[in-house]
Amino acid sequence: MAIGWNYAGFVLLVVFLLEAADFCDGGVTSSFIRTANISADMPLDSDVFQVPPGYNAPQQVHITQGDYEGNAVLVSWVTPDEPGSNAVLYWAENGKTKSHAEGIVITYKYFNYTSGFIHHCTIKNLTFDTKYYYEVGIGNTTRQFWFVTPPRSGLDVPYTFGLIGDLGQTYDSNRTLTHYELSPIKGLTMLFVGDLSYADDYPFHDNVRWDTWGRFIERSAGYQPWIWTAGNHEIDIDPDIGETKSFKPYKNRYHVPFKASASTSPLWYSIKRASTYIIVLSSYSAYAKSTPQYKWLLHELPKVNRTETPWLIVLMHCPLYNSYIHHYMEGETMRVVFEAWFVEYKVDVVFAGHVHAYERSERISNIAYNIVNGNCTPIPNESAPVYITVGDGGNLEGLATSMTEPQPSYSAYREASFGHGILDIKNRTHAYFGWNRNEDTYAVEADSVWLRNRYWTSSEESYVASS
């Protein structure tokens, strides 16, 4: 018995030393080089922006989770000419009864642009793990879509998420979305980490580009929930044209169930979905001590029941760890405020965008510093999350290709390519993450990693698994 335990200890020591050596040397910088870094926006007459036929036909249809628990869906769409009906007709795949829900309709103005009629309707009390069909519109312009509700939350409930950020509406954006749609591992819900339409890159923040983007993503977002995170391109402030209210187009077009998690703002909120607890934070709202976002997260993290939702995921736009020169250390103040909480509550993964490239970190933290000890270097920490940047959706601003050198020890893999991610949760202890670059065939992963749940896995087991 003593010999067995000594051997096991020796193995763990060797693995730990190897891990430490790898950590000190830094990770992998991909040698893959794209042929072009800049992609132009698709023209307004592109087929992906096509307006549905018929007078006042609903367009820009998209859904997101409509409550905290996961058995409600919030359906949104736009009618261009008049309000029309604000109701949704829906029924279960094998059901005999059709039901309807009533929503609201709103409009907004931005400089010289007036929006169409934006509808938001929440369908409540749905059955878990069930396919539903739904219709919006009236008469000859009725349009039909479908969605599948998630399984009820539980310890070993498998579920698969897609990950996209900084998408825009270029030819590369279209390749990213097509790649996601054709992936052999099918995402059931999209976790979107901010920067949607890039309308603010046009003169006067041309809100027509919000309309084209809504029609562009409808082929996915009309059929599976997209969980929204706001990025810097959603701020949309321009005092020179009299627009001083932040997030105006985003807040009017993309509603989320923030009140269900006791949030005071749609820019930060939480939901449960299958075996996952998802916390969405706002990189561009105040988060220092005593601010509303700070106080909300302070009370939110202790609420997470890891025996019900074992996986704890955080979404934000600006990454806390980033080894690219572009946006380098922009997330540092939020890291200082929140990182210790992420470690304390054993957050499994933090997904971000903003940097137009891909990067995955080691499990590290930088929380030991005080004004006396000077300890201000990231170190391995098995209670810390993995930080993954997927700001590589394909927008018109192009890729972030310049990197800090040498590659820092906290960076496990980085590559300046467009692509998307897939998070495939298997059970309470294991999840698989893969990143696909657009240039490869649909089944090829450029980077992948098995994730061990922080709450349900001890550090010793984690070391053995990583060997």
Coordinates of C-alpha atoms in Angstrom, one line a residue:
M1 CA 0.0 0.0 0.0
A2 CA 2.8 2.4 0.9
I3 CA 4.6 1.7 -2.3
G4 CA 1.5 2.4 -4.3
W5 CA 0.8 5.7 -2.7
N6 CA 4.5 6.7 -3.1
Y7 CA 4.4 5.8 -6.8
A8 CA 1.2 7.8 -7.2
G9 CA 2.8 10.8 -5.4
F10 CA 5.8 10.5 -7.7
V11 CA 3.6 10.5 -10.8
L12 CA 1.7 13.5 -9.6
L13 CA 5.0 15.3 -8.8
V14 CA 6.4 14.6 -12.3
V15 CA 3.1 15.7 -13.9
F16 CA 3.1 18.9 -11.8
L17 CA 6.7 19.7 -12.8
L18 CA 6.0 19.1 -16.5
E19 CA 2.9 21.4 -16.2
A20 CA 5.0 24.0 -14.4
A21 CA 7.6 23.8 -17.1
D22 CA 5.1 24.2 -19.9
F23 CA 3.6 27.1 -18.0
C24 CA 6.9 29.0 -17.7
D25 CA 7.7 28.5 -21.3
G26 CA 4.3 29.8 -22.5
G27 CA 1.9 27.9 -24.9
V28 CA 1.5 27.6 -28.6
T29 CA 1.3 30.5 -31.1
S30 CA -0.2 29.0 -34.3
S31 CA 2.0 29.3 -37.4
F32 CA -1.1 29.4 -39.6
I33 CA -1.2 32.6 -41.8
R34 CA -4.4 33.8 -43.5
T35 CA -4.2 35.1 -47.0
A36 CA -6.1 38.3 -46.1
N37 CA -6.8 40.1 -42.8
I38 CA -9.5 42.6 -43.9
S39 CA -12.9 41.7 -45.2
A40 CA -15.4 44.1 -46.7
D41 CA -19.0 44.2 -45.6
M42 CA -21.4 42.4 -47.9
P43 CA -23.4 44.8 -50.1
L44 CA -26.9 45.7 -49.2
D45 CA -28.4 43.6 -52.0
S46 CA -26.7 40.4 -50.8
D47 CA -29.0 37.4 -50.6
V48 CA -28.3 37.1 -46.9
F49 CA -30.0 40.5 -46.3
Q50 CA -33.0 39.7 -48.4
V51 CA -36.3 41.2 -47.2
P52 CA -39.1 38.6 -46.8
P53 CA -41.7 38.9 -49.5
G54 CA -45.1 40.5 -48.9
Y55 CA -46.4 43.7 -47.4
N56 CA -45.2 44.3 -43.8
A57 CA -43.8 40.7 -43.6
P58 CA -42.0 40.1 -40.2
Q59 CA -38.2 40.2 -40.5
Q60 CA -35.1 40.0 -38.3
V61 CA -36.7 37.3 -36.3
H62 CA -34.6 36.1 -33.3
I63 CA -35.1 34.4 -30.0
T64 CA -33.4 34.3 -26.7
Q65 CA -34.1 32.7 -23.3
G66 CA -37.2 34.4 -21.9
D67 CA -36.8 33.7 -18.1
Y68 CA -34.3 32.6 -15.5
E69 CA -35.1 28.8 -15.5
G70 CA -35.1 28.1 -19.2
N71 CA -38.7 27.2 -20.0
A72 CA -39.6 30.5 -21.6
V73 CA -38.6 32.0 -24.9
L74 CA -38.5 35.7 -25.8
V75 CA -39.4 36.1 -29.5
S76 CA -38.4 39.4 -31.3
W77 CA -39.1 40.6 -34.8
V78 CA -39.6 43.8 -36.9
T79 CA -42.4 44.8 -39.1
P80 CA -41.3 47.6 -41.5
D81 CA -44.5 49.4 -42.5
E82 CA -47.0 49.3 -39.6
P83 CA -47.3 47.5 -36.2
G84 CA -49.4 44.6 -37.4
S85 CA -50.0 41.8 -34.9
N86 CA -47.8 41.6 -31.8
A87 CA -48.9 38.0 -31.1
V88 CA -47.0 34.8 -31.4
L89 CA -48.9 31.6 -32.2
Y90 CA -47.0 28.5 -30.9
W91 CA -47.6 24.7 -30.4
A92 CA -45.6 21.6 -29.4
E93 CA -44.4 19.4 -32.2
N94 CA -46.7 16.6 -31.2
G95 CA -49.4 18.8 -29.6
K96 CA -52.9 19.2 -30.8
T97 CA -53.5 22.7 -29.3
K98 CA -52.2 26.0 -30.6
S99 CA -51.6 28.8 -28.1
H100 CA -50.8 32.4 -28.5
A101 CA -48.9 35.0 -26.5
E102 CA -49.2 38.8 -26.7
G103 CA -46.2 41.0 -26.8
I104 CA -45.2 44.7 -27.0
V105 CA -44.2 46.9 -29.9
I106 CA -41.7 49.8 -29.8
T107 CA -39.9 52.1 -32.1
Y108 CA -36.9 54.4 -31.7
K109 CA -35.1 57.2 -33.6
Y110 CA -31.4 57.6 -34.1
F111 CA -30.3 60.8 -35.9
N112 CA -32.1 60.7 -39.3
Y113 CA -33.2 57.1 -39.0
T114 CA -36.5 55.8 -37.7
S115 CA -36.8 52.1 -36.9
G116 CA -39.5 49.7 -38.0
F117 CA -41.9 48.4 -35.5
I118 CA -39.9 46.2 -33.1
H119 CA -41.9 43.4 -31.4
H120 CA -41.0 41.5 -28.2
C121 CA -43.1 38.6 -27.0
T122 CA -42.3 36.1 -24.2
I123 CA -43.7 32.6 -24.4
K124 CA -44.0 31.3 -20.9
N125 CA -44.5 27.9 -19.1
L126 CA -43.1 25.8 -21.9
T127 CA -42.3 22.1 -21.4
F128 CA -38.6 21.3 -21.0
D129 CA -36.8 19.4 -23.8
T130 CA -39.5 19.9 -26.3
K131 CA -39.7 21.1 -29.9
Y132 CA -42.1 23.9 -30.6
Y133 CA -43.2 25.6 -33.7
Y134 CA -44.1 29.3 -33.7
E135 CA -45.6 31.8 -36.2
V136 CA -45.4 35.6 -36.4
G137 CA -47.2 37.9 -38.8
I138 CA -50.7 37.7 -40.2
G139 CA -52.4 36.6 -43.4
N140 CA -50.2 35.9 -46.4
T141 CA -47.1 37.2 -44.7
T142 CA -47.2 34.7 -41.8
R143 CA -43.8 33.2 -41.2
Q144 CA -43.1 30.0 -39.3
F145 CA -40.0 29.0 -37.2
W146 CA -39.2 26.5 -34.5
F147 CA -37.1 26.0 -31.4
V148 CA -36.2 23.3 -28.9
T149 CA -36.4 24.1 -25.2
P150 CA -33.5 22.9 -23.0
P151 CA -33.6 20.0 -20.7
R152 CA -34.5 20.8 -17.1
S153 CA -31.4 21.8 -15.0
G154 CA -29.6 18.9 -13.5
L155 CA -26.2 17.5 -12.5
D156 CA -25.4 15.3 -15.5
V157 CA -27.4 17.0 -18.3
P158 CA -25.5 17.2 -21.5
Y159 CA -25.8 20.3 -23.6
T160 CA -24.0 22.1 -26.4
F161 CA -23.3 25.8 -26.9
G162 CA -21.9 27.7 -29.8
L163 CA -19.5 30.7 -29.2
I164 CA -19.2 33.7 -31.6
G165 CA -18.1 37.2 -31.0
D166 CA -17.5 40.4 -33.0
L167 CA -19.4 39.0 -35.9
G168 CA -20.3 42.0 -38.1
Q169 CA -21.7 41.4 -41.6
T170 CA -18.7 40.8 -44.0
Y171 CA -18.1 37.9 -46.3
D172 CA -16.0 36.4 -43.4
S173 CA -18.9 36.9 -41.1
N174 CA -21.0 34.8 -43.4
R175 CA -18.3 32.1 -43.5
T176 CA -18.3 32.0 -39.7
L177 CA -22.0 31.6 -39.4
T178 CA -22.0 28.9 -42.2
H179 CA -19.2 27.1 -40.5
Y180 CA -21.2 27.1 -37.2
E181 CA -24.3 25.8 -39.0
L182 CA -22.5 23.0 -40.7
S183 CA -20.4 21.9 -37.7
P184 CA -20.6 18.2 -37.0
I185 CA -21.1 19.0 -33.3
K186 CA -24.4 20.9 -33.3
G187 CA -24.7 23.9 -31.0
L188 CA -28.2 24.2 -29.5
T189 CA -27.8 27.7 -28.1
M190 CA -25.4 30.5 -29.1
L191 CA -23.4 32.4 -26.5
F192 CA -22.7 35.7 -28.2
V193 CA -19.9 37.8 -26.5
G194 CA -20.7 41.2 -28.0
D195 CA -20.1 43.5 -31.0
L196 CA -23.1 42.7 -33.2
S197 CA -23.7 44.7 -36.4
Y198 CA -20.8 47.3 -36.5
A199 CA -23.3 49.9 -37.7
D200 CA -21.4 52.5 -35.7
D201 CA -18.5 52.1 -38.1
Y202 CA -20.6 53.7 -40.8
P203 CA -21.3 57.5 -41.1
F204 CA -23.9 58.7 -38.6
H205 CA -24.0 55.1 -37.1
D206 CA -26.1 54.0 -40.1
N207 CA -28.9 52.0 -38.4
V208 CA -29.9 50.4 -41.7
R209 CA -26.9 48.2 -40.9
W210 CA -28.8 47.1 -37.7
D211 CA -31.6 45.9 -40.0
T212 CA -29.4 44.1 -42.4
W213 CA -27.6 42.3 -39.5
G214 CA -30.9 41.2 -38.1
R215 CA -31.9 39.7 -41.4
F216 CA -28.5 38.1 -41.7
I217 CA -28.5 36.2 -38.4
E218 CA -32.2 35.2 -38.7
R219 CA -31.3 31.9 -40.3
S220 CA -29.8 30.8 -37.0
A221 CA -31.2 33.2 -34.3
G222 CA -34.8 32.5 -35.4
Y223 CA -34.4 28.8 -34.5
Q224 CA -32.1 28.7 -31.5
P225 CA -31.6 31.2 -28.6
W226 CA -28.8 33.7 -28.9
I227 CA -27.7 34.8 -25.4
W228 CA -26.6 38.4 -25.8
T229 CA -23.7 40.3 -24.4
A230 CA -23.1 44.0 -25.1
G231 CA -19.8 45.1 -26.6
N232 CA -18.2 48.5 -27.3
H233 CA -19.8 48.7 -30.7
E234 CA -23.2 48.6 -29.0
I235 CA -22.5 51.8 -27.1
D236 CA -23.5 54.0 -30.1
I237 CA -22.9 57.4 -28.6
D238 CA -22.2 60.3 -31.0
P239 CA -22.7 63.7 -29.4
D240 CA -21.8 65.4 -32.7
I241 CA -25.1 64.2 -34.2
G242 CA -27.1 64.7 -30.9
E243 CA -27.0 61.0 -29.8
T244 CA -25.9 60.9 -26.2
K245 CA -27.9 57.9 -24.9
S246 CA -25.8 54.8 -24.7
F247 CA -26.8 51.4 -26.1
K248 CA -30.0 52.9 -27.7
P249 CA -30.3 50.6 -30.8
Y250 CA -29.1 47.5 -28.9
K251 CA -31.5 48.0 -25.9
N252 CA -34.5 48.5 -28.2
R253 CA -33.7 45.6 -30.5
Y254 CA -32.3 42.9 -28.3
H255 CA -34.3 42.4 -25.1
V256 CA -33.1 39.9 -22.4
P257 CA -34.8 38.6 -19.2
F258 CA -32.6 40.6 -16.9
K259 CA -35.3 41.3 -14.3
A260 CA -35.7 37.5 -13.7
S261 CA -32.3 37.5 -12.1
A262 CA -32.9 40.7 -10.0
S263 CA -30.7 42.7 -12.3
T264 CA -31.4 46.4 -12.7
S265 CA -30.0 46.5 -16.3
P266 CA -30.3 44.4 -19.4
L267 CA -26.5 44.7 -19.7
W268 CA -25.8 42.3 -16.9
Y269 CA -28.0 39.3 -16.0
S270 CA -27.9 35.5 -15.4
I271 CA -29.8 32.5 -16.6
K272 CA -29.8 28.7 -16.0
R273 CA -29.7 26.5 -19.1
A274 CA -29.5 22.7 -18.8
S275 CA -26.5 22.0 -16.5
T276 CA -25.1 25.5 -16.9
Y277 CA -25.3 28.7 -15.0
I278 CA -24.5 31.6 -17.3
I279 CA -23.6 35.1 -15.9
V280 CA -23.4 37.9 -18.4
L281 CA -21.4 41.0 -17.5
S282 CA -21.0 44.4 -19.0
S283 CA -17.5 45.6 -19.8
Y284 CA -18.8 49.1 -20.6
S285 CA -20.9 49.8 -17.5
A286 CA -19.6 50.9 -14.1
Y287 CA -18.4 47.9 -12.1
A288 CA -16.3 49.4 -9.2
K289 CA -17.3 48.9 -5.6
S290 CA -20.9 50.0 -4.8
T291 CA -22.0 50.3 -8.4
P292 CA -25.2 48.4 -9.4
Q293 CA -23.3 45.8 -11.4
Y294 CA -20.8 45.2 -8.6
K295 CA -23.5 44.8 -6.0
W296 CA -25.6 42.5 -8.3
L297 CA -22.7 40.2 -8.9
L298 CA -21.7 40.2 -5.2
H299 CA -25.2 38.8 -4.4
E300 CA -25.4 36.6 -7.6
L301 CA -22.4 34.4 -7.2
P302 CA -23.4 32.9 -3.8
K303 CA -26.8 31.9 -5.3
V304 CA -25.4 29.5 -7.8
N305 CA -26.2 25.9 -6.8
R306 CA -23.5 23.7 -8.3
T307 CA -25.5 20.5 -7.4
E308 CA -28.2 21.8 -9.8
T309 CA -26.1 23.7 -12.4
P310 CA -22.6 22.3 -12.0
W311 CA -21.0 24.4 -14.8
L312 CA -20.5 28.1 -14.1
I313 CA -19.8 30.3 -17.1
V314 CA -19.2 34.0 -17.4
L315 CA -19.6 36.0 -20.6
M316 CA -18.2 39.5 -21.1
H317 CA -16.9 41.5 -24.0
C318 CA -13.4 42.7 -23.0
P319 CA -11.1 39.9 -22.1
L320 CA -9.3 39.9 -18.7
Y321 CA -6.3 38.1 -20.1
N322 CA -5.1 39.0 -23.6
S323 CA -1.6 38.6 -25.1
Y324 CA -2.3 40.5 -28.3
I325 CA -1.1 44.0 -28.7
H326 CA -4.5 45.1 -29.8
H327 CA -6.6 46.0 -26.7
Y328 CA -3.8 44.8 -24.5
M329 CA -4.7 45.1 -20.8
E330 CA -8.0 46.9 -21.5
G331 CA -9.7 44.4 -19.2
E332 CA -7.3 45.0 -16.3
T333 CA -9.5 47.1 -14.1
M334 CA -12.4 44.6 -14.3
R335 CA -9.9 41.8 -13.6
V336 CA -8.8 43.6 -10.4
V337 CA -12.4 44.0 -9.3
F338 CA -13.8 40.5 -10.1
E339 CA -11.0 38.0 -10.6
A340 CA -10.8 37.0 -6.9
W341 CA -14.6 36.2 -7.0
F342 CA -14.2 34.1 -10.1
V343 CA -11.5 32.0 -8.2
E344 CA -13.5 31.9 -4.9
Y345 CA -16.6 30.6 -6.6
K346 CA -14.7 28.3 -9.0
V347 CA -15.9 29.7 -12.3
D348 CA -15.2 27.1 -15.0
V349 CA -14.8 29.3 -18.1
V350 CA -14.8 33.0 -18.9
F351 CA -15.6 33.7 -22.6
A352 CA -14.9 37.1 -24.1
G353 CA -14.5 38.8 -27.5
H354 CA -13.2 42.3 -28.4
V355 CA -9.8 41.1 -29.6
H356 CA -10.3 40.0 -33.2
A357 CA -8.5 36.7 -32.9
Y358 CA -8.6 33.5 -30.8
E359 CA -6.8 32.8 -27.6
R360 CA -7.1 30.2 -24.8
S361 CA -5.4 30.6 -21.4
E362 CA -4.1 28.2 -18.8
R363 CA -5.9 28.1 -15.5
I364 CA -4.2 31.1 -13.8
S365 CA -4.9 33.9 -11.4
N366 CA -3.3 37.1 -10.3
I367 CA -4.9 37.8 -7.0
A368 CA -2.1 37.6 -4.5
Y369 CA -1.0 41.2 -4.9
N370 CA -1.1 43.8 -2.1
I371 CA 0.8 47.0 -1.8
V372 CA 3.5 45.4 0.3
N373 CA 4.3 41.9 -1.3
G374 CA 4.6 43.0 -4.9
N375 CA 3.2 39.7 -6.2
C376 CA 1.7 40.8 -9.4
T377 CA 2.4 37.9 -11.9
P378 CA -0.2 35.4 -13.0
I379 CA 0.4 32.0 -11.5
P380 CA -1.1 28.5 -12.0
N381 CA -4.3 28.2 -10.0
E382 CA -6.5 25.1 -10.3
S383 CA -9.5 27.0 -8.8
A384 CA -9.3 29.6 -11.6
P385 CA -11.3 29.6 -14.8
V386 CA -9.9 29.1 -18.3
Y387 CA -10.2 32.4 -20.2
I388 CA -11.1 32.0 -23.9
T389 CA -11.3 34.9 -26.4
V390 CA -13.5 34.4 -29.5
G391 CA -13.6 37.9 -30.9
D392 CA -12.9 36.4 -34.3
G393 CA -16.3 36.4 -35.9
G394 CA -15.2 38.2 -39.1
N395 CA -16.1 41.9 -38.9
L396 CA -14.9 44.6 -41.2
E397 CA -12.1 45.8 -38.9
G398 CA -10.1 42.7 -39.6
L399 CA -7.9 40.6 -37.5
A400 CA -5.6 41.4 -34.6
T401 CA -2.3 40.0 -35.8
S402 CA 0.3 41.7 -33.6
M403 CA 1.1 39.7 -30.5
T404 CA 3.2 40.3 -27.4
E405 CA 6.5 38.5 -27.5
P406 CA 7.6 36.2 -26.0
Q407 CA 4.2 34.5 -25.5
P408 CA 3.3 34.9 -21.9
S409 CA 3.1 31.9 -19.6
Y410 CA -0.6 32.2 -19.1
S411 CA -1.4 31.9 -22.8
A412 CA -2.0 28.3 -23.9
Y413 CA -2.9 28.8 -27.5
R414 CA -3.4 31.8 -29.8
E415 CA -4.1 32.3 -33.4
A416 CA -5.1 35.3 -35.6
S417 CA -7.9 33.7 -37.7
F418 CA -11.6 34.0 -38.0
G419 CA -13.7 31.2 -36.6
H420 CA -16.2 30.0 -33.9
G421 CA -16.2 27.8 -30.8
I422 CA -18.2 24.9 -29.6
L423 CA -18.7 24.0 -25.9
D424 CA -20.0 20.5 -25.5
I425 CA -20.9 19.7 -21.9
K426 CA -20.9 16.0 -21.2
N427 CA -21.7 15.6 -17.5
R428 CA -21.0 17.3 -14.2
T429 CA -17.2 16.8 -14.5
H430 CA -16.3 17.0 -18.2
A431 CA -16.9 19.4 -21.0
Y432 CA -15.1 19.6 -24.4
F433 CA -14.3 22.9 -26.1
G434 CA -13.2 23.1 -29.7
W435 CA -12.3 26.1 -31.9
N436 CA -12.8 26.0 -35.6
R437 CA -11.0 28.3 -38.0
N438 CA -13.0 29.3 -41.1
E439 CA -10.3 28.2 -43.6
D440 CA -10.5 24.5 -42.5
T441 CA -13.2 22.0 -43.4
Y442 CA -16.2 21.9 -41.1
A443 CA -15.0 18.9 -39.1
V444 CA -11.4 20.2 -38.4
E445 CA -10.6 21.8 -35.0
A446 CA -7.6 24.1 -34.8
D447 CA -7.6 24.0 -31.0
S448 CA -9.4 21.9 -28.4
V449 CA -9.3 21.1 -24.7
W450 CA -11.1 18.9 -22.3
L451 CA -12.3 21.0 -19.3
R452 CA -12.6 19.5 -15.9
N453 CA -15.3 21.1 -13.7
R454 CA -13.8 23.2 -10.9
Y455 CA -16.4 22.4 -8.3
W456 CA -16.6 18.7 -9.0
T457 CA -13.0 18.0 -9.7
S458 CA -10.1 18.1 -7.2
S459 CA -6.7 19.6 -8.3
E460 CA -5.0 16.2 -8.1
E461 CA -7.4 14.6 -10.5
S462 CA -7.0 17.6 -12.8
Y463 CA -3.2 17.2 -13.0
V464 CA -3.5 13.5 -13.8
A465 CA -6.1 14.2 -16.5
S466 CA -4.0 16.8 -18.1
S467 CA -1.0 14.4 -18.5

